């Protein structure tokens, strides 16, 4: 914290110094400007035939005011809602991120990204600063990454509620991160570091419910070099030491020469894992052609407390070319890659994936366009066990091929002040299980088609749209078909002060050539500009689900709100 205060003092002094050197420019700025966006929302919900699937009443307030003092911007943001009690982490948040030239300050709730594997967009409550004067790059943040959540023995799950209202116990988690580097947005080299840990005394321990306190230290480096404005090389990697239980026994470091240095970074325990992650790529792009080759490797269970999620246990190679044709009216491209898991050879089987895709887009710039996509993904799995080699080898062996093809042609044209749009989309998906000893038939084939038409009368602002949908699914359980239509209309009213619309949709399901229920939905909406700086909206939706036997229910959703801009 003392380091952060020292940095903030330097930033303040630098700002005053730069201001003294540029008094003429500051004098031309308005001394004070205020701009803001603010919204009030209220919603209602009611069901008949089933338990409520969400709260019957909700409200929220959100705002993003920005104060500008002599050209220095101080943006703020806040969110308030009665949903706060249903979330285990805080939903009501206040924060400000003022920026001025090469200075950016974080205060309150904020988020920052120093690299893809250290501090990677994690939201925190605290303070920080990012500086980029010239070629120098520096960042430092410190604060709370996770709020403490105590065990609640009185909480019970509401039947039918999708998001559980039972809080999951969690320690408060505090951390800090730093980045130092050199360069600009096109070419740079950064070193970043993150250290975070749980506070064991933040919740009252209850046997069987209290989580394990954890700790994490991550060191990373990122490099980007851009040459000739067309060739770009990128590399990003990190080493993470993650302790799953800081109460476990520590590791003896007396025989290690750098014992004191390791202790200052993080005291290793028997539950500490040291894992790595990284990626690199080189790409070329000009007006007509582009090519990118990339490599990524992430160890199994790699974690950073500065990120939310990683896809782990993978190694992947990818090549992706693309080309522009016919004066940029047509683009053709694709990618091909291979991927494997079980990098540490600790699983009973290995998986291999072959990933291929291609696309083409054409637009004549007048009336016609078409988009086409093709993808082919193959997965193969081989056993790595000697137990019962014949039986296990056959049942663990997996070979699947998944293909997808989609084509979307469309046209648009105008006739006497009326704009017409016609779009047709068809998609084919096929999953083929090529293992003859599979217990269950995993083959599945899906065909989907959508035809949509819309027309707009430009003078009156009246528009009408309609669409047809068909889906056919074949799998081991039989044949399933879904058909339906949608329709709607929109109209500008009161000399474009408002807009009103209605829509309807009906979908019917069939299984094994027998009716299997339907869904009808009706909705209406109204938007009205009250003043130049304020508007009102109202939305109402009714849905009816009719099942074959017993699942018959209806739901009503309502939402209204005010928005302000000044």
Coordinates of C-alpha atoms in Angstrom, one line a residue:
X1 CA 0.0 0.0 0.0
X2 CA 2.9 2.4 0.7
X3 CA 4.3 1.7 -2.8
X4 CA 0.9 2.5 -4.3
X5 CA 0.6 5.8 -2.3
X6 CA 4.1 6.8 -3.4
X7 CA 3.2 6.1 -7.1
X8 CA 0.0 8.1 -6.8
X9 CA 2.0 11.0 -5.3
X10 CA 4.4 10.9 -8.3
X11 CA 1.5 10.9 -10.7
X12 CA 0.0 13.9 -9.0
X13 CA 3.3 15.8 -9.1
X14 CA 3.8 14.9 -12.7
X15 CA 0.3 16.1 -13.6
X16 CA 0.9 19.5 -11.9
X17 CA 4.3 19.7 -13.6
X18 CA 2.9 19.0 -17.1
X19 CA 0.1 21.4 -16.4
X20 CA 2.6 24.2 -15.6
X21 CA 4.3 23.5 -18.9
X22 CA 1.1 23.7 -21.0
X23 CA -0.9 26.5 -19.4
X24 CA -1.9 27.9 -22.7
X25 CA -3.5 24.7 -23.8
X26 CA -5.3 24.1 -20.5
X27 CA -6.6 27.7 -20.6
X28 CA -8.5 26.9 -23.8
X29 CA -10.3 24.0 -22.2
X30 CA -13.6 24.5 -20.4
X31 CA -13.0 24.5 -16.6
X32 CA -15.8 22.0 -16.0
X33 CA -17.8 19.6 -18.1
X34 CA -20.4 17.1 -16.9
X35 CA -21.8 14.3 -19.0
X36 CA -23.7 11.2 -17.9
X37 CA -25.9 8.3 -18.8
X38 CA -28.4 7.2 -16.2
X39 CA -31.1 4.5 -16.2
X40 CA -33.9 3.3 -13.9
X41 CA -35.5 -0.1 -14.6
X42 CA -38.3 -2.1 -13.0
X43 CA -39.5 -5.5 -13.9
X44 CA -42.2 -7.9 -13.0
X45 CA -42.8 -11.7 -13.5
X46 CA -45.6 -14.1 -12.9
X47 CA -46.1 -17.7 -13.8
X48 CA -49.1 -20.1 -13.9
X49 CA -48.7 -23.8 -13.8
X50 CA -45.1 -23.9 -12.6
X51 CA -43.1 -22.4 -9.7
X52 CA -41.6 -19.0 -10.4
X53 CA -38.3 -19.3 -12.3
X54 CA -37.2 -15.8 -11.3
X55 CA -38.0 -13.1 -8.7
X56 CA -41.5 -11.6 -9.1
X57 CA -40.2 -8.0 -8.9
X58 CA -36.8 -6.5 -9.8
X59 CA -35.4 -3.0 -9.9
X60 CA -32.1 -1.5 -10.8
X61 CA -30.3 1.8 -11.2
X62 CA -27.2 2.4 -13.3
X63 CA -25.2 5.4 -14.2
X64 CA -21.9 6.4 -15.9
X65 CA -21.3 10.1 -15.0
X66 CA -18.1 11.7 -16.4
X67 CA -16.6 14.9 -14.9
X68 CA -14.0 16.7 -17.1
X69 CA -11.9 19.4 -15.4
X70 CA -9.7 21.4 -17.8
X71 CA -9.5 18.4 -20.2
X72 CA -8.9 15.8 -17.5
X73 CA -11.6 13.2 -17.6
X74 CA -12.9 11.5 -14.4
X75 CA -15.4 8.7 -15.5
X76 CA -17.5 7.1 -12.7
X77 CA -19.9 4.2 -12.8
X78 CA -22.3 2.6 -10.4
X79 CA -25.0 -0.1 -10.4
X80 CA -27.6 -0.7 -7.7
X81 CA -30.2 -3.5 -7.7
X82 CA -32.3 -5.6 -5.5
X83 CA -30.6 -8.6 -7.1
X84 CA -27.6 -7.9 -4.9
X85 CA -28.8 -10.3 -2.2
X86 CA -29.0 -13.1 -4.7
X87 CA -25.4 -12.9 -5.7
X88 CA -22.5 -14.3 -3.7
X89 CA -20.2 -11.5 -4.8
X90 CA -21.1 -7.8 -4.8
X91 CA -23.4 -6.6 -7.6
X92 CA -23.7 -3.0 -6.4
X93 CA -20.5 -1.4 -7.5
X94 CA -19.0 2.0 -7.6
X95 CA -15.8 3.0 -9.4
X96 CA -13.9 5.7 -11.3
X97 CA -11.2 5.4 -14.0
X98 CA -10.0 9.0 -14.8
X99 CA -7.5 9.4 -17.6
X100 CA -5.4 12.3 -18.7
X101 CA -2.9 12.0 -21.5
X102 CA -0.7 9.0 -20.5
X103 CA -2.1 8.7 -17.0
X104 CA -4.9 6.3 -16.0
X105 CA -6.0 5.9 -12.4
X106 CA -8.3 3.1 -11.0
X107 CA -10.4 3.9 -7.9
X108 CA -13.2 1.8 -6.4
X109 CA -14.4 -1.1 -8.5
X110 CA -12.3 -1.5 -11.7
X111 CA -10.6 -3.9 -14.0
X112 CA -7.2 -4.0 -15.7
X113 CA -5.3 -6.3 -18.0
X114 CA -1.5 -6.6 -17.8
X115 CA -1.2 -9.8 -19.7
X116 CA -3.2 -12.9 -20.8
X117 CA -2.0 -15.1 -17.9
X118 CA -1.2 -12.8 -14.9
X119 CA -3.8 -10.0 -14.4
X120 CA -6.2 -10.7 -17.2
X121 CA -9.3 -8.5 -16.7
X122 CA -10.1 -9.5 -13.1
X123 CA -12.4 -7.0 -11.5
X124 CA -11.2 -5.7 -8.1
X125 CA -12.1 -3.2 -5.4
X126 CA -9.1 -1.0 -4.7
X127 CA -6.8 1.5 -6.4
X128 CA -4.3 1.5 -9.2
X129 CA -2.4 3.5 -11.8
X130 CA -1.2 2.9 -15.4
X131 CA 1.4 5.2 -16.9
X132 CA 2.6 5.3 -20.5
X133 CA 4.9 8.4 -21.0
X134 CA 6.8 8.0 -24.2
X135 CA 8.1 4.4 -24.5
X136 CA 7.8 3.7 -20.8
X137 CA 5.0 1.4 -19.6
X138 CA 4.1 0.9 -16.0
X139 CA 1.0 -0.3 -14.1
X140 CA 0.2 -1.2 -10.5
X141 CA -3.1 -2.2 -8.8
X142 CA -3.9 -3.4 -5.3
X143 CA -7.2 -4.3 -3.7
X144 CA -9.8 -7.0 -3.0
X145 CA -10.3 -9.6 -5.7
X146 CA -13.1 -11.5 -3.9
X147 CA -15.6 -10.6 -1.1
X148 CA -15.9 -12.8 1.9
X149 CA -19.1 -15.0 1.9
X150 CA -20.0 -16.7 5.2
X151 CA -21.9 -20.0 5.4
X152 CA -25.7 -19.5 5.8
X153 CA -27.4 -22.4 7.5
X154 CA -30.8 -20.8 7.1
X155 CA -30.6 -20.5 3.3
X156 CA -32.8 -22.9 1.2
X157 CA -33.0 -23.3 -2.5
X158 CA -36.1 -21.9 -4.2
X159 CA -37.7 -24.6 -6.3
X160 CA -37.4 -23.9 -10.1
X161 CA -35.0 -21.0 -9.6
X162 CA -32.2 -21.3 -12.2
X163 CA -29.6 -19.3 -10.2
X164 CA -29.2 -20.7 -6.7
X165 CA -29.8 -18.3 -3.8
X166 CA -27.7 -20.4 -1.4
X167 CA -24.4 -18.6 -0.9
X168 CA -21.2 -20.5 -1.4
X169 CA -18.7 -19.8 1.4
X170 CA -15.6 -18.0 0.3
X171 CA -12.7 -16.2 2.0
X172 CA -12.0 -12.6 1.1
X173 CA -9.1 -12.4 -1.4
X174 CA -6.7 -9.6 -1.6
X175 CA -3.9 -9.1 -4.1
X176 CA -1.7 -6.8 -6.1
X177 CA -0.2 -6.8 -9.5
X178 CA 2.5 -4.8 -11.3
X179 CA 3.6 -4.4 -14.9
X180 CA 6.7 -2.7 -16.2
X181 CA 7.8 -2.5 -19.8
X182 CA 8.9 -0.5 -22.8
X183 CA 7.3 0.2 -26.1
X184 CA 4.0 1.4 -27.6
X185 CA 0.8 -0.3 -28.8
X186 CA 2.5 -1.7 -31.9
X187 CA 5.7 -3.0 -30.4
X188 CA 6.4 -3.6 -26.7
X189 CA 8.0 -5.8 -24.1
X190 CA 6.3 -6.2 -20.6
X191 CA 7.1 -8.1 -17.5
X192 CA 4.1 -8.5 -15.1
X193 CA 3.7 -10.0 -11.6
X194 CA 0.7 -10.9 -9.5
X195 CA 0.4 -12.0 -5.9
X196 CA -2.9 -12.8 -4.2
X197 CA -4.0 -14.7 -1.1
X198 CA -7.1 -15.6 0.9
X199 CA -7.6 -14.1 4.4
X200 CA -8.4 -17.0 6.7
X201 CA -10.0 -14.9 9.4
X202 CA -12.5 -13.2 7.0
X203 CA -15.2 -15.8 7.7
X204 CA -16.0 -17.9 10.8
X205 CA -14.8 -21.5 10.3
X206 CA -17.5 -24.2 10.3
X207 CA -16.3 -27.8 9.9
X208 CA -17.4 -29.3 6.6
X209 CA -18.4 -26.0 5.0
X210 CA -15.3 -23.8 5.2
X211 CA -13.2 -23.7 1.9
X212 CA -9.5 -24.1 1.9
X213 CA -7.5 -20.9 2.0
X214 CA -5.4 -20.5 -1.1
X215 CA -2.5 -18.4 -2.4
X216 CA -1.0 -17.6 -5.8
X217 CA 2.0 -15.9 -7.3
X218 CA 2.4 -15.5 -11.1
X219 CA 5.3 -14.1 -13.1
X220 CA 4.7 -13.4 -16.8
X221 CA 6.2 -11.7 -19.8
X222 CA 4.6 -10.4 -23.0
X223 CA 6.3 -9.4 -26.3
X224 CA 4.9 -7.8 -29.5
X225 CA 7.0 -6.7 -32.5
X226 CA 5.5 -5.1 -35.5
X227 CA 7.7 -4.7 -38.6
X228 CA 7.0 -3.0 -41.9
X229 CA 3.4 -2.3 -40.6
X230 CA 2.4 -5.7 -42.0
X231 CA 4.3 -8.4 -40.0
X232 CA 3.5 -8.9 -36.3
X233 CA 5.1 -11.3 -33.9
X234 CA 3.5 -11.9 -30.5
X235 CA 4.5 -14.0 -27.4
X236 CA 2.9 -14.2 -24.0
X237 CA 3.7 -16.6 -21.2
X238 CA 3.6 -17.1 -17.4
X239 CA 4.7 -19.3 -14.6
X240 CA 2.1 -19.8 -11.8
X241 CA 2.8 -21.1 -8.3
X242 CA -0.6 -21.9 -6.8
X243 CA -1.2 -23.2 -3.3
X244 CA -4.5 -25.0 -2.8
X245 CA -4.2 -25.1 1.0
X246 CA -1.9 -22.7 2.9
X247 CA -2.6 -24.6 6.1
X248 CA -0.8 -27.7 4.7
X249 CA 2.8 -28.5 5.7
X250 CA 5.5 -26.3 4.2
X251 CA 8.4 -27.6 2.0
X252 CA 11.9 -27.6 3.5
X253 CA 14.0 -25.0 1.6
X254 CA 17.1 -25.0 3.7
X255 CA 19.2 -26.7 1.0
X256 CA 18.1 -24.3 -1.7
X257 CA 20.6 -21.4 -2.4
X258 CA 17.8 -18.9 -3.1
X259 CA 15.8 -19.8 0.0
X260 CA 15.3 -16.2 1.1
X261 CA 14.1 -15.1 -2.3
X262 CA 11.6 -17.9 -2.6
X263 CA 10.2 -17.1 0.9
X264 CA 9.7 -13.5 0.0
X265 CA 7.7 -14.4 -3.1
X266 CA 5.6 -17.2 -1.6
X267 CA 6.3 -19.9 1.0
X268 CA 5.7 -23.3 -0.8
X269 CA 3.5 -25.9 0.7
X270 CA 2.9 -29.6 0.0
X271 CA -0.2 -28.4 -2.0
X272 CA 1.7 -25.9 -4.1
X273 CA 1.8 -26.5 -7.9
X274 CA 4.1 -24.8 -10.3
X275 CA 2.6 -24.7 -13.8
X276 CA 3.2 -22.8 -17.0
X277 CA 1.1 -21.4 -19.9
X278 CA 2.0 -19.5 -23.0
X279 CA 1.2 -18.7 -26.6
X280 CA 3.0 -17.2 -29.6
X281 CA 2.1 -16.2 -33.1
X282 CA 3.4 -14.6 -36.2
X283 CA 1.1 -12.9 -38.7
X284 CA 1.3 -11.1 -42.0
X285 CA -1.4 -8.9 -43.4
X286 CA -1.7 -6.6 -46.3
X287 CA -4.5 -5.3 -48.5
X288 CA -5.0 -8.6 -50.4
X289 CA -3.5 -11.4 -48.3
X290 CA -3.1 -12.5 -44.7
X291 CA -1.5 -15.4 -42.9
X292 CA -1.2 -16.2 -39.2
X293 CA 0.6 -19.1 -37.6
X294 CA 0.1 -19.6 -33.8
X295 CA 1.1 -22.0 -31.0
X296 CA -0.5 -22.3 -27.5
X297 CA 0.3 -24.5 -24.6
X298 CA -1.4 -24.5 -21.1
X299 CA -0.5 -27.0 -18.4
X300 CA -3.3 -29.0 -16.8
X301 CA -5.1 -27.0 -14.0
X302 CA -3.1 -23.8 -14.7
X303 CA -4.6 -21.0 -12.6
X304 CA -4.1 -17.3 -11.9
X305 CA -6.1 -15.4 -9.3
X306 CA -6.0 -12.4 -11.7
X307 CA -8.1 -14.2 -14.3
X308 CA -11.5 -15.9 -14.3
X309 CA -11.0 -19.0 -16.5
X310 CA -8.5 -20.8 -18.6
X311 CA -9.0 -23.8 -21.0
X312 CA -6.2 -26.0 -19.6
X313 CA -4.3 -29.2 -20.5
X314 CA -3.9 -28.4 -24.2
X315 CA -1.3 -27.9 -26.8
X316 CA -2.4 -26.4 -30.1
X317 CA -0.9 -25.5 -33.5
X318 CA -2.9 -23.4 -35.9
X319 CA -2.4 -21.8 -39.3
X320 CA -5.0 -19.4 -40.7
X321 CA -4.7 -17.8 -44.2
X322 CA -7.1 -15.4 -45.8
X323 CA -7.3 -13.5 -49.1
X324 CA -9.4 -10.6 -50.6
X325 CA -10.6 -10.8 -54.2
X326 CA -12.5 -8.8 -56.7
X327 CA -11.7 -5.4 -55.2
X328 CA -12.5 -6.6 -51.7
X329 CA -16.0 -7.8 -52.7
X330 CA -15.1 -11.3 -51.8
X331 CA -13.1 -12.7 -48.8
X332 CA -11.9 -16.3 -48.6
X333 CA -10.1 -17.8 -45.6
X334 CA -9.8 -20.6 -43.2
X335 CA -7.8 -22.3 -40.5
X336 CA -6.3 -25.6 -39.8
X337 CA -4.9 -26.9 -36.5
X338 CA -4.1 -29.9 -34.3
X339 CA -4.6 -30.1 -30.6
X340 CA -3.8 -32.6 -27.9
X341 CA -4.2 -33.0 -24.2
X342 CA -2.7 -35.1 -21.3
X343 CA 0.5 -32.9 -21.5
X344 CA 1.8 -34.4 -18.2
X345 CA 1.0 -38.0 -19.1
X346 CA -1.1 -38.5 -16.0
X347 CA -4.5 -39.5 -17.6
X348 CA -5.6 -42.9 -18.7
X349 CA -6.0 -41.8 -22.3
X350 CA -4.9 -39.2 -24.7
X351 CA -7.1 -37.1 -27.0
X352 CA -6.1 -35.7 -30.4
X353 CA -8.2 -33.1 -32.3
X354 CA -7.9 -32.0 -35.9
X355 CA -9.5 -28.7 -36.4
X356 CA -10.3 -27.3 -39.9
X357 CA -12.6 -24.5 -41.1
X358 CA -13.1 -22.4 -44.2
X359 CA -15.3 -19.4 -45.0
X360 CA -16.1 -17.2 -47.9
X361 CA -18.1 -14.0 -48.1
X362 CA -19.3 -12.1 -51.2
X363 CA -21.1 -8.8 -51.4
X364 CA -21.6 -7.0 -54.7
X365 CA -22.3 -3.8 -52.9
X366 CA -25.6 -3.4 -54.7
X367 CA -28.2 -6.1 -54.1
X368 CA -26.8 -9.5 -53.4
X369 CA -24.6 -11.1 -50.7
X370 CA -23.8 -14.7 -49.7
X371 CA -21.9 -16.2 -46.8
X372 CA -20.7 -19.8 -46.6
X373 CA -18.8 -21.6 -43.8
X374 CA -17.5 -25.1 -43.4
X375 CA -15.8 -26.8 -40.4
X376 CA -14.5 -30.2 -39.7
X377 CA -13.4 -31.4 -36.3
X378 CA -12.0 -34.8 -35.6
X379 CA -11.3 -36.2 -32.2
X380 CA -9.4 -39.4 -31.5
X381 CA -8.6 -40.9 -28.1
X382 CA -6.2 -43.7 -27.3
X383 CA -5.8 -45.6 -24.0
X384 CA -2.7 -45.3 -21.9
X385 CA -3.3 -48.3 -19.5
X386 CA -2.2 -51.9 -19.5
X387 CA -5.1 -53.1 -17.4
X388 CA -7.4 -55.5 -19.4
X389 CA -5.7 -54.4 -22.6
X390 CA -8.3 -55.8 -25.0
X391 CA -11.5 -54.6 -23.4
X392 CA -10.3 -51.3 -22.0
X393 CA -8.4 -50.5 -25.2
X394 CA -11.6 -50.9 -27.2
X395 CA -13.9 -49.0 -24.9
X396 CA -11.5 -46.1 -24.3
X397 CA -10.8 -45.8 -28.0
X398 CA -12.7 -42.9 -29.4
X399 CA -12.9 -41.5 -32.9
X400 CA -15.5 -38.9 -33.8
X401 CA -15.8 -36.5 -36.7
X402 CA -18.0 -33.5 -36.6
X403 CA -18.9 -31.5 -39.7
X404 CA -20.8 -28.3 -40.1
X405 CA -21.9 -26.5 -43.3
X406 CA -23.8 -23.2 -43.4
X407 CA -24.9 -21.1 -46.4
X408 CA -26.6 -17.7 -46.1
X409 CA -27.6 -16.0 -49.3
X410 CA -29.6 -12.7 -49.2
X411 CA -30.7 -9.8 -51.3
X412 CA -32.0 -6.3 -50.7
X413 CA -33.7 -3.9 -53.0
X414 CA -35.8 -0.7 -53.1
X415 CA -39.1 0.0 -54.9
X416 CA -40.7 3.4 -54.7
X417 CA -39.6 4.3 -51.2
X418 CA -39.9 0.7 -49.9
X419 CA -36.9 -1.3 -48.7
X420 CA -37.0 -5.1 -49.0
X421 CA -34.7 -7.6 -47.4
X422 CA -34.8 -11.4 -48.0
X423 CA -32.4 -13.7 -46.2
X424 CA -32.3 -17.5 -46.2
X425 CA -30.0 -19.5 -43.9
X426 CA -29.4 -23.2 -44.0
X427 CA -27.1 -25.3 -41.8
X428 CA -26.1 -28.9 -41.7
X429 CA -24.4 -30.6 -38.7
X430 CA -23.2 -34.1 -38.6
X431 CA -21.5 -36.0 -35.8
X432 CA -20.2 -39.4 -36.7
X433 CA -18.9 -41.9 -34.1
X434 CA -16.5 -44.2 -35.8
X435 CA -15.8 -46.6 -32.9
X436 CA -17.6 -49.9 -33.7
X437 CA -17.6 -50.9 -30.0
X438 CA -19.4 -47.8 -28.6
X439 CA -22.1 -48.8 -26.1
X440 CA -24.2 -45.8 -27.2
X441 CA -24.7 -44.6 -30.7
X442 CA -23.4 -41.0 -30.6
X443 CA -24.3 -40.3 -34.3
X444 CA -26.4 -37.2 -34.8
X445 CA -27.5 -35.2 -37.8
X446 CA -29.2 -31.9 -37.7
X447 CA -30.6 -29.8 -40.6
X448 CA -31.9 -26.3 -40.0
X449 CA -33.5 -23.8 -42.4
X450 CA -34.6 -20.2 -41.8
X451 CA -36.3 -17.9 -44.3
X452 CA -36.8 -14.2 -43.2
X453 CA -38.3 -11.3 -45.0
X454 CA -38.6 -7.7 -43.9
X455 CA -39.9 -4.5 -45.6
X456 CA -39.6 -0.9 -44.5
X457 CA -41.7 2.0 -45.7
X458 CA -39.0 4.7 -45.5
X459 CA -41.4 7.7 -45.5
X460 CA -43.7 6.5 -42.7
X461 CA -41.2 4.5 -40.7
X462 CA -43.5 1.5 -40.7
X463 CA -41.8 -2.0 -41.1
X464 CA -43.1 -5.5 -41.2
X465 CA -41.1 -8.8 -40.8
X466 CA -41.9 -12.5 -41.0
X467 CA -40.0 -15.7 -40.9
X468 CA -40.3 -19.5 -41.2
X469 CA -38.1 -22.0 -39.4
X470 CA -37.6 -25.8 -39.8
X471 CA -35.3 -28.1 -37.9
X472 CA -34.7 -31.8 -38.2
X473 CA -32.7 -33.8 -35.7
X474 CA -31.8 -37.5 -36.1
X475 CA -30.1 -39.4 -33.3
X476 CA -30.2 -42.7 -31.5
X477 CA -33.5 -41.9 -29.9
X478 CA -35.3 -41.2 -33.1
X479 CA -36.4 -38.3 -35.2
X480 CA -37.3 -34.9 -33.8
X481 CA -38.7 -32.0 -35.9
X482 CA -39.4 -28.4 -35.0
X483 CA -41.3 -26.0 -37.1
X484 CA -42.4 -22.5 -36.5
X485 CA -43.0 -18.9 -37.7
X486 CA -42.3 -15.5 -36.4
X487 CA -43.9 -12.2 -37.3
X488 CA -43.8 -8.6 -36.2
X489 CA -44.3 -4.9 -37.0
X490 CA -42.7 -1.6 -35.9
X491 CA -44.0 1.9 -36.4
X492 CA -42.5 5.3 -35.7
X493 CA -45.2 7.5 -34.1
X494 CA -45.7 11.2 -33.1
X495 CA -43.2 12.5 -35.7
X496 CA -40.5 10.0 -34.7
X497 CA -40.8 10.8 -31.0
X498 CA -41.8 7.2 -30.3
X499 CA -41.7 3.7 -31.7
X500 CA -44.1 0.9 -31.0
X501 CA -43.9 -2.7 -32.0
X502 CA -45.5 -6.1 -31.6
X503 CA -44.2 -9.6 -32.4
X504 CA -45.5 -13.1 -32.3
X505 CA -43.9 -16.6 -32.6
X506 CA -45.3 -20.1 -32.6
X507 CA -43.2 -23.3 -32.6
X508 CA -44.5 -26.8 -32.8
X509 CA -42.4 -29.9 -31.8
X510 CA -42.8 -33.5 -33.1
X511 CA -41.0 -36.6 -31.9
X512 CA -41.3 -39.9 -33.7
X513 CA -43.9 -38.3 -36.1
X514 CA -46.1 -37.5 -33.1
X515 CA -47.0 -34.0 -31.7
X516 CA -44.7 -33.2 -28.7
X517 CA -45.9 -29.8 -27.6
X518 CA -45.8 -26.2 -28.7
X519 CA -44.7 -22.7 -27.6
X520 CA -46.6 -19.5 -28.3
X521 CA -45.1 -16.1 -27.4
X522 CA -46.6 -12.6 -27.8
X523 CA -44.8 -9.4 -27.0
X524 CA -45.2 -5.7 -27.4
X525 CA -42.8 -2.7 -26.8
X526 CA -43.0 1.0 -26.7
X527 CA -40.2 3.6 -26.8
X528 CA -40.9 7.3 -26.3
X529 CA -38.6 10.2 -26.3
X530 CA -39.7 12.5 -23.4
X531 CA -37.1 15.2 -23.9
X532 CA -33.9 15.5 -25.9
X533 CA -32.1 14.0 -22.9
X534 CA -34.6 11.4 -21.7
X535 CA -36.7 8.5 -23.0
X536 CA -39.1 5.9 -21.7
X537 CA -39.5 2.2 -22.7
X538 CA -42.1 -0.4 -21.8
X539 CA -41.9 -4.1 -22.8
X540 CA -44.4 -6.9 -22.1
X541 CA -44.1 -10.6 -23.0
X542 CA -46.5 -13.5 -22.6
X543 CA -45.5 -17.1 -23.2
X544 CA -47.6 -20.2 -23.3
X545 CA -46.0 -23.7 -23.3
X546 CA -48.4 -26.6 -24.1
X547 CA -47.1 -30.1 -23.4
X548 CA -48.4 -33.4 -24.6
X549 CA -49.1 -34.8 -21.1
X550 CA -48.7 -32.5 -18.1
X551 CA -46.2 -29.7 -18.7
X552 CA -48.6 -26.9 -19.5
X553 CA -47.8 -23.4 -18.1
X554 CA -47.7 -19.8 -18.9
X555 CA -45.4 -16.9 -18.0
X556 CA -45.7 -13.1 -18.1
X557 CA -42.6 -10.8 -18.2
X558 CA -42.8 -7.0 -17.9
X559 CA -40.1 -4.4 -17.9
X560 CA -40.2 -0.6 -17.9
X561 CA -37.5 2.0 -17.6
X562 CA -36.3 5.5 -18.0
X563 CA -33.0 6.6 -19.5
X564 CA -31.3 9.9 -19.3
X565 CA -28.4 11.4 -21.3
X566 CA -26.9 14.8 -20.7

